[in-house]
CSV table of C-alpha atoms in Angstrom, one decimal:
chain,number,residue,atom,x,y,z
A,1,VAL,CA,71.7,102.8,120.4
A,2,GLN,CA,68.5,101.2,121.5
A,3,TYR,CA,65.2,101.0,118.4
A,4,GLN,CA,68.2,102.3,116.2
A,5,HIS,CA,66.5,100.8,113.3
A,6,LEU,CA,63.9,103.7,113.4
A,7,TYR,CA,66.9,106.2,112.8
A,8,VAL,CA,66.6,104.6,109.0
A,9,LEU,CA,63.0,105.5,108.6
A,10,PRO,CA,63.4,108.9,107.7
A,11,VAL,CA,66.0,108.6,105.3
A,12,LEU,CA,63.4,106.6,103.3
A,13,LEU,CA,60.1,109.2,104.2
A,14,MET,CA,61.8,112.0,102.8
A,15,GLU,CA,63.4,110.0,99.8
A,16,PHE,CA,60.7,108.3,98.5
A,17,LEU,CA,58.8,111.5,99.2
A,18,ALA,CA,60.5,113.9,96.8
A,19,ILE,CA,59.6,111.2,94.3
A,20,ALA,CA,56.2,110.4,94.5
A,21,LEU,CA,55.2,114.2,94.8
A,22,THR,CA,56.2,113.8,90.9
A,23,ARG,CA,54.0,110.8,90.1
A,24,ALA,CA,50.9,112.4,89.5
A,25,VAL,CA,52.4,115.2,87.0
A,26,LEU,CA,54.4,112.7,85.2
A,27,PRO,CA,52.4,110.7,82.8
A,28,SER,CA,50.7,113.7,81.7
A,29,ILE,CA,53.8,115.1,80.6
A,30,LEU,CA,55.4,111.9,79.5
A,31,ILE,CA,52.4,111.8,77.4
A,32,GLN,CA,52.2,115.2,75.4
A,33,GLN,CA,56.3,114.8,75.2
A,34,TYR,CA,56.3,111.0,73.5
A,35,GLY,CA,52.6,110.3,72.2
A,36,SER,CA,51.8,107.1,71.3
A,37,ASN,CA,55.4,106.0,72.0
A,38,VAL,CA,55.0,106.4,75.6
A,39,TYR,CA,54.9,102.8,76.8
A,40,LEU,CA,57.8,101.9,74.0
A,41,ILE,CA,60.3,104.7,75.2
A,42,LEU,CA,59.7,104.4,78.7
A,43,GLY,CA,60.1,101.2,78.7
A,44,CYS,CA,63.8,101.3,76.9
A,45,ALA,CA,64.5,104.3,79.5
A,46,ASP,CA,63.3,101.5,82.7
A,47,CYS,CA,65.3,99.0,80.8
A,48,VAL,CA,68.4,100.8,81.1
A,49,ARG,CA,68.2,101.9,84.4
A,50,GLY,CA,67.9,98.5,85.0
A,51,VAL,CA,71.0,96.8,83.6
A,52,LEU,CA,72.8,99.8,85.6
A,53,ALA,CA,70.9,99.2,88.8
A,54,PHE,CA,72.0,95.3,88.3
A,55,PHE,CA,75.1,95.8,88.5
A,56,ALA,CA,75.0,98.4,91.4
A,57,CYS,CA,72.7,96.9,93.5
A,58,PRO,CA,75.7,94.2,94.5
A,59,LEU,CA,78.4,96.7,94.5
A,60,PHE,CA,76.5,98.4,97.3
A,61,GLY,CA,75.8,95.9,99.1
A,62,LYS,CA,79.8,94.6,99.5
A,63,LEU,CA,80.9,98.2,99.8
A,64,SER,CA,78.7,98.7,103.0
A,65,ASP,CA,79.4,95.7,104.0
A,66,VAL,CA,82.7,97.2,104.1
A,67,LEU,CA,82.6,101.5,104.2
A,68,GLY,CA,79.8,101.2,106.6
A,69,ARG,CA,75.9,102.0,105.3
A,70,LYS,CA,75.9,105.3,106.2
A,71,LEU,CA,78.0,106.9,103.4
A,72,CYS,CA,76.9,104.4,101.1
A,73,LEU,CA,73.2,105.4,101.8
A,74,PHE,CA,74.7,109.3,101.8
A,75,VAL,CA,75.2,108.4,97.9
A,76,THR,CA,72.5,106.3,96.7
A,77,VAL,CA,69.6,109.1,98.1
A,78,LEU,CA,71.6,111.2,96.2
A,79,GLY,CA,71.7,109.4,93.3
A,80,SER,CA,68.0,108.1,93.4
A,81,CYS,CA,66.5,112.0,93.4
A,82,ALA,CA,68.9,113.2,90.9
A,83,PRO,CA,65.7,113.1,88.3
A,84,VAL,CA,63.5,114.1,89.9
A,85,CYS,CA,65.8,117.4,91.3
A,86,SER,CA,66.6,118.1,87.8
A,87,LEU,CA,63.6,119.3,86.6
A,88,ALA,CA,63.7,121.8,89.6
A,89,PHE,CA,66.3,123.2,86.9
A,90,PHE,CA,65.2,121.9,83.6
A,91,THR,CA,61.6,122.1,83.9
A,92,TRP,CA,59.3,120.6,81.0
A,93,ASP,CA,62.6,119.0,79.9
A,94,VAL,CA,61.6,115.5,80.5
A,95,ALA,CA,64.3,113.8,78.1
A,96,GLU,CA,67.2,115.6,80.2
A,97,SER,CA,65.6,114.2,83.5
A,98,ASP,CA,65.3,110.7,81.4
A,99,MET,CA,69.1,111.3,80.4
A,100,ILE,CA,70.2,112.0,84.1
A,101,SER,CA,67.9,109.4,85.6
A,102,ASP,CA,69.3,106.5,83.7
A,103,LYS,CA,73.1,107.7,85.1
A,104,GLY,CA,71.6,108.1,88.9
A,105,SER,CA,70.5,104.5,88.4
A,106,ILE,CA,73.9,103.1,89.3
A,107,PHE,CA,73.3,104.2,92.6
A,108,SER,CA,69.8,103.5,93.2
A,109,SER,CA,70.1,101.1,96.1
A,110,THR,CA,68.4,102.4,98.6
A,111,PHE,CA,66.4,99.1,100.1
A,112,THR,CA,69.3,96.8,99.9
A,113,LEU,CA,71.0,99.3,102.2
A,114,VAL,CA,67.8,100.2,104.1
A,115,PHE,CA,67.5,96.2,105.1
A,116,ALA,CA,71.1,95.6,105.9
A,117,TYR,CA,70.9,98.9,108.4
A,118,ILE,CA,67.9,97.0,109.8
A,119,SER,CA,69.5,93.5,109.6
A,120,ASP,CA,72.8,95.4,111.9
A,121,SER,CA,70.4,96.5,114.5
A,122,VAL,CA,67.6,93.7,114.9
A,123,HIS,CA,68.5,90.0,115.0
A,124,GLU,CA,65.4,88.7,116.4
A,125,ARG,CA,63.4,86.7,113.6
A,126,ASN,CA,59.8,88.6,114.7
A,127,GLU,CA,61.3,91.9,115.5
A,128,ARG,CA,63.3,91.9,111.8
A,129,VAL,CA,59.9,91.3,110.1
A,130,THR,CA,58.5,93.9,111.7
A,131,ALA,CA,61.4,96.1,111.9
A,132,TYR,CA,61.8,95.3,107.4
A,133,GLY,CA,57.8,96.0,107.5
A,134,LEU,CA,57.7,99.2,109.3
A,135,ALA,CA,60.4,100.1,106.6
A,136,LEU,CA,58.0,99.5,103.6
A,137,ALA,CA,55.3,101.1,105.4
A,138,THR,CA,57.5,103.8,105.7
A,139,PHE,CA,58.2,103.9,101.7
A,140,GLY,CA,53.9,103.3,101.8
A,141,LEU,CA,53.6,106.4,103.8
A,142,SER,CA,55.4,108.3,101.2
A,143,PHE,CA,53.5,107.2,98.5
A,144,THR,CA,50.7,107.8,100.2
A,145,ILE,CA,50.9,111.7,100.6
A,146,GLY,CA,53.2,112.2,97.7
A,147,PRO,CA,51.1,111.7,95.1
A,148,MET,CA,47.8,113.3,96.1
A,149,ALA,CA,50.0,116.4,97.5
A,150,GLY,CA,51.9,116.5,94.0
A,151,GLY,CA,48.5,116.6,92.2
A,152,TYR,CA,47.1,119.5,94.7
A,153,LEU,CA,50.4,121.4,94.2
A,154,ALA,CA,49.9,120.8,90.3
A,155,ASN,CA,46.6,122.6,90.3
A,156,SER,CA,48.5,125.9,91.5
A,157,LYS,CA,51.8,125.4,89.5
A,158,THR,CA,53.9,122.7,88.3
A,159,ASP,CA,57.6,123.7,89.0
A,160,TYR,CA,56.1,123.6,93.0
A,161,VAL,CA,56.0,120.2,92.8
A,162,PHE,CA,59.9,119.5,91.8
A,163,GLN,CA,61.4,122.3,94.0
A,164,CYS,CA,59.6,120.3,96.8
A,165,SER,CA,61.0,117.6,95.4
A,166,LEU,CA,64.4,119.2,95.4
A,167,VAL,CA,63.9,120.6,99.1
A,168,LEU,CA,63.1,116.9,100.8
A,169,THR,CA,66.5,115.7,99.0
A,170,LEU,CA,68.5,118.2,100.6
A,171,LEU,CA,67.1,117.6,104.3
A,172,ASP,CA,67.5,114.2,103.6
A,173,LEU,CA,70.9,114.3,102.6
A,174,LEU,CA,71.6,116.4,105.7
A,175,TYR,CA,69.5,114.3,108.0
A,176,ILE,CA,72.4,111.2,106.7
A,177,TYR,CA,75.1,113.1,107.1
A,178,MET,CA,74.2,115.1,110.8
A,179,ILE,CA,71.8,112.7,112.6
A,180,LEU,CA,71.9,108.9,111.0
A,181,PRO,CA,74.1,107.3,113.2
A,182,GLU,CA,76.4,104.3,111.4
A,183,SER,CA,75.1,100.3,112.4
A,184,ILE,CA,78.3,98.7,111.6
A,185,SER,CA,81.3,99.7,112.2
A,186,PRO,CA,83.6,100.4,108.8
A,187,ARG,CA,86.0,97.8,108.3
A,188,ILE,CA,88.1,100.5,106.1
A,189,ASP,CA,88.4,104.2,106.2
A,190,LEU,CA,87.6,105.9,102.4
A,191,PHE,CA,89.9,108.5,102.9
A,192,THR,CA,93.4,106.4,104.1
A,193,LYS,CA,93.0,103.1,102.7
A,194,MET,CA,91.4,103.4,98.7
A,195,GLU,CA,93.8,100.5,97.9
A,196,GLY,CA,92.6,98.2,100.5
A,197,ILE,CA,88.8,99.4,99.5
A,198,ALA,CA,89.7,98.0,95.8
A,199,ASN,CA,91.7,95.0,97.5
A,200,SER,CA,89.1,93.8,100.1
A,201,ILE,CA,86.2,93.6,97.6
A,202,SER,CA,85.0,91.7,93.9
A,203,TRP,CA,84.5,94.8,91.8
A,204,SER,CA,82.4,92.3,89.5
A,205,PRO,CA,78.7,92.0,89.9
A,206,TRP,CA,79.2,88.7,87.7
A,207,ASP,CA,80.0,87.6,91.5
A,208,SER,CA,76.6,87.8,92.8
A,209,ILE,CA,74.8,85.9,90.1
A,210,ARG,CA,77.2,83.2,90.7
A,211,LEU,CA,76.3,83.7,94.4
A,212,VAL,CA,72.7,83.4,93.8
A,213,LEU,CA,73.3,80.5,91.3
A,214,HIS,CA,75.8,78.2,93.7
A,215,ASP,CA,73.8,79.1,96.4
A,216,PRO,CA,71.0,76.1,96.7
A,217,PHE,CA,68.9,78.5,99.0
A,218,LEU,CA,69.9,82.1,97.0
A,219,ARG,CA,68.7,80.4,93.8
A,220,LYS,CA,65.3,79.5,95.0
A,221,ILE,CA,65.0,82.4,96.2
A,222,GLY,CA,66.4,84.4,93.2
A,223,GLN,CA,63.4,82.1,91.3
A,224,VAL,CA,61.0,83.6,93.2
A,225,ALA,CA,62.3,87.5,93.1
A,226,PHE,CA,62.9,87.1,89.1
A,227,PHE,CA,59.5,85.9,88.1
A,228,TYR,CA,57.1,87.9,90.7
A,229,TYR,CA,59.2,91.1,90.0
A,230,THR,CA,59.0,90.7,86.2
A,231,GLY,CA,55.3,90.9,86.8
A,232,LEU,CA,55.3,93.5,89.2
A,233,TRP,CA,57.3,95.5,86.8
A,234,ALA,CA,54.8,95.7,84.0
A,235,VAL,CA,52.5,97.6,86.8
A,236,LEU,CA,54.5,99.6,87.9
A,237,SER,CA,56.3,100.8,85.1
A,238,THR,CA,53.0,101.3,83.2
A,239,LEU,CA,49.5,102.0,85.5
A,240,SER,CA,49.9,105.4,85.8
A,241,LEU,CA,50.1,106.1,81.9
A,242,TYR,CA,47.4,103.5,81.7
A,243,ALA,CA,45.2,105.4,83.9
A,244,VAL,CA,45.4,108.7,82.4
A,245,GLN,CA,45.9,107.1,78.5
A,246,HIS,CA,42.8,105.2,78.8
A,247,PHE,CA,40.5,106.6,81.5
A,248,LYS,CA,41.7,109.8,81.1
A,249,MET,CA,42.1,110.7,84.5
A,250,THR,CA,43.3,114.0,85.9
A,251,PRO,CA,46.4,114.8,88.0
A,252,GLN,CA,44.6,115.2,91.3
A,253,VAL,CA,42.4,112.1,90.0
A,254,LEU,CA,45.8,109.8,89.4
A,255,GLY,CA,46.9,111.4,92.6
A,256,GLU,CA,44.5,110.0,94.8
A,257,LEU,CA,44.8,106.4,92.9
A,258,MET,CA,48.6,106.5,93.7
A,259,SER,CA,47.9,107.6,97.1
A,260,CYS,CA,45.6,104.6,97.8
A,261,LEU,CA,47.9,102.6,96.5
A,262,GLY,CA,50.5,103.6,98.8
A,263,LEU,CA,48.2,103.4,101.7
A,264,SER,CA,47.4,99.8,101.3
A,265,THR,CA,51.4,99.3,100.9
A,266,MET,CA,51.6,101.1,104.5
A,267,VAL,CA,48.8,98.8,106.0
A,268,ALA,CA,49.8,95.7,105.0
A,269,GLU,CA,53.6,96.1,105.4
A,270,ALA,CA,53.4,98.0,109.4
A,271,ILE,CA,50.5,96.1,110.6
A,272,LEU,CA,49.6,92.8,108.7
A,273,ILE,CA,52.9,91.5,108.3
A,274,ARG,CA,53.6,91.9,111.9
A,275,TRP,CA,51.1,89.2,112.7
A,276,LEU,CA,50.7,87.3,109.6
A,277,VAL,CA,54.5,85.9,109.3
A,278,PRO,CA,54.4,85.0,112.8
A,279,MET,CA,51.6,83.1,112.1
A,280,LEU,CA,52.0,81.8,108.5
A,281,GLY,CA,55.8,82.0,108.3
A,282,GLU,CA,57.9,84.0,105.7
A,283,LYS,CA,57.0,81.1,102.8
A,284,GLN,CA,53.4,81.0,103.5
A,285,THR,CA,53.3,84.9,103.7
A,286,ILE,CA,54.8,85.1,100.6
A,287,ARG,CA,52.5,82.4,98.7
A,288,VAL,CA,49.4,85.1,99.8
A,289,GLY,CA,50.9,87.8,98.4
A,290,LEU,CA,51.8,86.1,95.2
A,291,ILE,CA,48.2,84.9,95.0
A,292,SER,CA,46.5,88.6,95.5
A,293,PHE,CA,48.8,90.2,93.1
A,294,GLY,CA,48.0,87.6,90.5
A,295,LEU,CA,44.6,88.6,91.0
A,296,GLN,CA,45.3,91.9,90.8
A,297,CYS,CA,46.9,92.0,87.3
A,298,ILE,CA,44.0,89.5,86.5
A,299,VAL,CA,41.3,92.6,87.9
A,300,LEU,CA,43.7,95.3,85.7
A,301,GLY,CA,43.4,93.2,82.6
A,302,ALA,CA,39.7,93.3,82.3
A,303,ALA,CA,39.6,97.0,83.5
A,304,ASN,CA,37.2,99.1,81.5
A,305,GLU,CA,35.9,101.6,84.1
A,306,PRO,CA,38.3,103.8,86.5
A,307,TRP,CA,36.2,102.6,89.4
A,308,GLN,CA,37.9,99.0,88.5
A,309,LEU,CA,41.6,100.4,89.1
A,310,PHE,CA,40.6,101.5,92.7
A,311,LEU,CA,39.2,98.1,93.5
A,312,CYS,CA,43.3,97.0,92.7
A,313,VAL,CA,44.0,98.6,96.0
A,314,GLY,CA,42.4,96.3,97.9
A,315,LEU,CA,44.0,93.4,95.7
A,316,SER,CA,47.2,95.0,96.7
A,317,LEU,CA,46.9,95.1,100.5
A,318,LEU,CA,48.4,91.2,100.8
A,319,GLY,CA,50.5,91.6,97.5
A,320,ASN,CA,53.1,94.2,99.4
A,321,LEU,CA,53.9,91.1,101.7
A,322,VAL,CA,56.6,89.6,99.6
A,323,TYR,CA,59.1,91.7,99.4
A,324,PRO,CA,59.5,91.9,103.5
A,325,SER,CA,59.0,88.4,103.8
A,326,LEU,CA,61.9,87.5,100.8
A,327,SER,CA,64.1,90.2,102.7
A,328,SER,CA,63.4,88.2,106.2
A,329,LEU,CA,64.0,85.0,104.9
A,330,VAL,CA,67.4,86.0,103.8
A,331,SER,CA,68.4,87.9,106.8
A,332,GLY,CA,67.6,84.6,108.9
A,333,ILE,CA,69.4,82.3,106.9
A,334,VAL,CA,72.3,83.6,105.4
A,335,GLU,CA,75.5,84.3,107.5
A,336,PRO,CA,75.4,88.1,109.3
A,337,LYS,CA,78.3,89.6,107.3
A,338,LYS,CA,77.5,88.6,104.1
A,339,VAL,CA,73.7,89.7,104.6
A,340,GLY,CA,74.7,92.8,102.6
A,341,GLU,CA,76.2,91.3,99.8
A,342,ALA,CA,73.6,88.7,100.0
A,343,LEU,CA,70.2,91.2,100.1
A,344,GLY,CA,72.6,93.2,96.8
A,345,ALA,CA,72.4,90.0,95.5
A,346,ILE,CA,68.8,89.8,95.3
A,347,ASN,CA,68.4,93.0,94.4
A,348,GLY,CA,70.4,93.1,91.6
A,349,ILE,CA,68.1,90.0,90.3
A,350,LYS,CA,65.4,92.6,90.6
A,351,ALA,CA,66.9,95.8,89.2
A,352,LEU,CA,67.7,93.0,86.3
A,353,THR,CA,63.8,92.5,85.9
A,354,GLU,CA,63.6,96.2,86.4
A,355,GLY,CA,64.8,96.0,82.7
A,356,ILE,CA,63.4,93.0,81.6
A,357,GLY,CA,59.9,94.0,82.5
A,358,PRO,CA,59.3,97.8,81.4
A,359,LEU,CA,60.7,97.1,78.2
A,360,PHE,CA,59.2,94.2,77.2
A,361,PHE,CA,56.0,94.9,78.6
A,362,GLY,CA,56.1,98.6,77.1
A,363,THR,CA,56.2,96.8,73.6
A,364,LEU,CA,53.2,94.8,74.5
A,365,MET,CA,51.3,97.8,75.8
A,366,THR,CA,51.8,99.8,72.5
A,367,PHE,CA,51.2,96.7,70.5
A,368,SER,CA,47.3,96.0,72.5
A,369,GLU,CA,46.6,99.4,71.9
A,370,GLY,CA,43.5,100.0,70.0
A,371,THR,CA,42.5,96.4,70.8
A,372,ALA,CA,39.4,94.9,72.6
A,373,PHE,CA,41.7,94.5,75.2
A,374,PRO,CA,44.6,96.9,75.9
A,375,GLY,CA,45.2,95.9,79.6
A,376,SER,CA,45.8,92.7,78.3
A,377,PRO,CA,49.8,92.5,79.0
A,378,TYR,CA,48.8,92.7,82.5
A,379,TRP,CA,47.1,88.6,82.4
A,380,LEU,CA,50.8,87.6,81.0
A,381,ALA,CA,52.0,89.7,84.0
A,382,GLY,CA,49.7,87.5,86.4
A,383,ILE,CA,50.8,84.4,84.9
A,384,LEU,CA,54.5,84.9,86.3
A,385,VAL,CA,53.3,86.0,89.5
A,386,PHE,CA,51.6,82.1,89.8
A,387,VAL,CA,54.8,81.0,88.1
A,388,ALA,CA,56.5,82.6,91.2
A,389,TYR,CA,53.7,81.0,93.8
A,390,HIS,CA,54.6,77.4,92.1
A,391,LEU,CA,58.7,78.1,92.9
A,392,ALA,CA,57.9,79.4,96.5
A,393,ASP,CA,56.7,76.1,97.5
A,394,LYS,CA,60.6,74.9,97.3
A,395,LEU,CA,61.7,77.6,100.0
A,396,PRO,CA,62.1,76.6,103.2
A,397,ALA,CA,59.5,77.1,105.8
A,398,ASN,CA,60.8,80.0,107.8
A,399,SER,CA,64.0,81.6,108.5
A,400,GLU,CA,65.7,80.1,111.8
A,401,PRO,CA,69.1,78.2,110.3
A,402,SER,CA,68.9,74.5,110.5
């Protein structure tokens, strides 16, 4: 199928739009529910989610290599959206949603599968980078539309936000089942050869860690990913709460901030990535992105006015180039039949940092409350990112195999 990779974009758009709709509404609900302990409690919840996702990402990468991408995408979308959909039935029961979210995170491997799907369909280096950027731009589009739309919907009735998320999830699942073409020929039929599936792959998540540790190239990628994503989760897990807690942002203003950040993601990954990687190569693009994100952390740590949070939108533009460039580097060097497993291993490390980062930085944010610089933990995140910048110097210059 020509331009087959485009078929996977609506999957991303609907899934993350369903999630993004709730981003302007949840922070105020969470603060009401948990009060001054909100950072610590959510850090613990994110830690559980991250650990479960750490085990799930490599497994789904391997399963998709055997069963095909389509079936695994159906399961991961269902698992990822289950928490926000649950709030359509258990309105205001955030604890119930957190519990479902913790369990659902074991299925949250969408990007592993989407990038593997693209790798199956696009083989030329520059086109593959563009396709990855387009996928992440679609993610950015969902977070451009979603938070602002959710903020305005909440002005009418908060229930509408979660009901819309439920409808989008159902449409996404229907699209995958009815329309999305398979990108590879499944090597095993799920319904007739369950024993063959069990014997054809290793079920231990530690195999992927061993893969990263023993493969020199993946080890370097893994080191960069670990430090970068640990710092990134410091921002992702706390920024919306920080904006509401310290700058008293309303759901509408917070939605506008989140939408601006989503727009920067879309611009970076739909436009900038298309000429920066061919011009600089993946390695230098990664380093440029790391510098930009490190500066963003410094500004966040010193911010004392709401407009300074909007200033970070400009710095996040180049910071959004790191993930597609890393993925392109992996896809170009790893053997094609192992791309799903390799991307799953790297995303497993990303998921592990999702467990470490929010818990560690949530604790720091709790202790920094009431100090002269309540955003000072973001400076530590910036230091971790600059460590990743130093480690990125050891990466190969581009994704063309030697």
